Amino acid sequence: SRHCRLLLCMFGSGSFFDGSFLGFGGPRFSCELRSYPFAFADRDELEVGNRIILPPAVLEKLQEAKAEPPYLFEVSDLEGNLRTHAGVLEFVAQEETCYLPTWALHKLRAE
């Protein structure tokens, strides 16, 4: 596994005109999680798409920050050089762990 960084972007919660689009005006949230392909969670059917599975602690932090869904995350390598975006499907992963499609892990060079 490799660690990846999640940065919450508030797509869908703001507009181009009020500065909150792309998270500029809304709550910001980031964390580092161990990343694994969906196969490790027996969820191969999720390989097609751009959804991720996160731990419940992430949802708790988002709720504390009063962030409103839908949640769209920027997912990057720890250096911040490689990145992609993903929505969240569920908050059921083990703590400090996230599950991503294999294509996203390849893009982040986290295989």
XYZ file of C-alpha atoms in Angstrom:
111
model
C 0.000 0.000 0.000
C 0.971 3.616 -0.377
C -0.339 6.669 1.315
C -2.330 9.219 -0.591
C -3.634 12.609 0.393
C -7.298 13.585 0.210
C -8.316 17.196 -0.171
C -12.015 17.973 -0.028
C -13.236 20.208 -2.829
C -16.742 21.562 -2.512
C -17.939 20.892 -6.069
C -21.699 21.252 -6.255
C -21.917 23.341 -3.081
C -21.104 26.750 -4.510
C -21.058 28.690 -7.720
C -18.549 30.317 -9.996
C -19.698 33.735 -8.826
C -19.496 33.602 -5.033
C -15.963 32.193 -4.814
C -17.046 28.986 -3.107
C -16.854 26.884 -6.284
C -13.876 24.497 -6.116
C -13.812 24.859 -2.356
C -12.409 28.390 -2.249
C -15.051 29.663 0.149
C -16.146 26.470 1.868
C -14.594 24.182 4.461
C -11.304 22.539 3.558
C -10.332 19.091 4.718
C -7.289 16.953 4.061
C -5.870 13.730 5.446
C -3.431 10.983 4.562
C -4.702 7.434 4.123
C -3.271 4.086 3.042
C -4.614 3.359 -0.420
C -5.641 -0.037 -1.784
C -7.453 -1.210 -4.922
C -11.086 -2.268 -4.630
C -10.025 -5.914 -5.031
C -8.670 -5.763 -1.457
C -12.229 -5.028 -0.277
C -13.844 -7.647 -2.556
C -15.519 -4.829 -4.517
C -14.241 -5.479 -8.037
C -17.506 -4.162 -9.495
C -16.398 -0.650 -8.486
C -13.285 -0.667 -10.693
C -15.204 1.194 -13.385
C -15.968 4.696 -12.205
C -14.537 7.425 -10.059
C -15.908 6.624 -6.600
C -13.842 5.784 -3.516
C -14.552 4.180 -0.157
C -13.370 6.070 2.917
C -13.315 5.367 6.666
C -16.098 6.632 8.974
C -13.686 9.087 10.647
C -13.547 11.090 7.408
C -17.330 11.510 7.454
C -17.162 12.623 11.088
C -14.553 15.275 10.243
C -16.607 16.485 7.296
C -19.686 16.792 9.499
C -17.685 18.658 12.172
C -16.523 21.081 9.462
C -20.180 21.506 8.406
C -19.304 20.435 4.859
C -22.372 19.542 2.835
C -22.589 16.759 0.249
C -21.993 15.940 -2.478
C -18.347 15.434 -1.598
C -15.760 15.464 -4.350
C -12.171 14.812 -3.351
C -8.906 15.691 -4.954
C -6.718 12.637 -4.399
C -2.977 13.119 -4.760
C 0.332 11.524 -4.009
C 1.953 12.838 -0.830
C 4.138 15.235 -2.782
C 1.074 16.722 -4.473
C 2.561 16.246 -7.947
C 0.106 13.614 -9.225
C -3.626 14.030 -8.685
C -7.053 12.920 -9.725
C -10.601 13.517 -8.481
C -13.166 11.136 -7.046
C -16.515 11.125 -5.359
C -17.198 9.097 -2.241
C -19.399 6.012 -2.436
C -19.364 4.847 1.194
C -17.712 5.595 4.521
C -17.087 1.969 5.541
C -13.331 1.433 5.040
C -11.071 0.497 7.949
C -9.612 3.488 9.748
C -6.721 5.211 7.954
C -7.538 3.261 4.770
C -9.181 4.121 1.467
C -10.126 2.000 -1.525
C -9.762 3.377 -5.041
C -10.150 2.085 -8.588
C -6.966 0.565 -9.981
C -6.813 3.230 -12.711
C -6.609 5.937 -10.003
C -3.800 4.099 -8.207
C -1.911 3.853 -11.505
C -2.422 7.562 -12.151
C -1.006 8.323 -8.688
C 1.745 5.743 -9.200
C 0.571 4.097 -5.984
C 0.437 0.514 -7.211
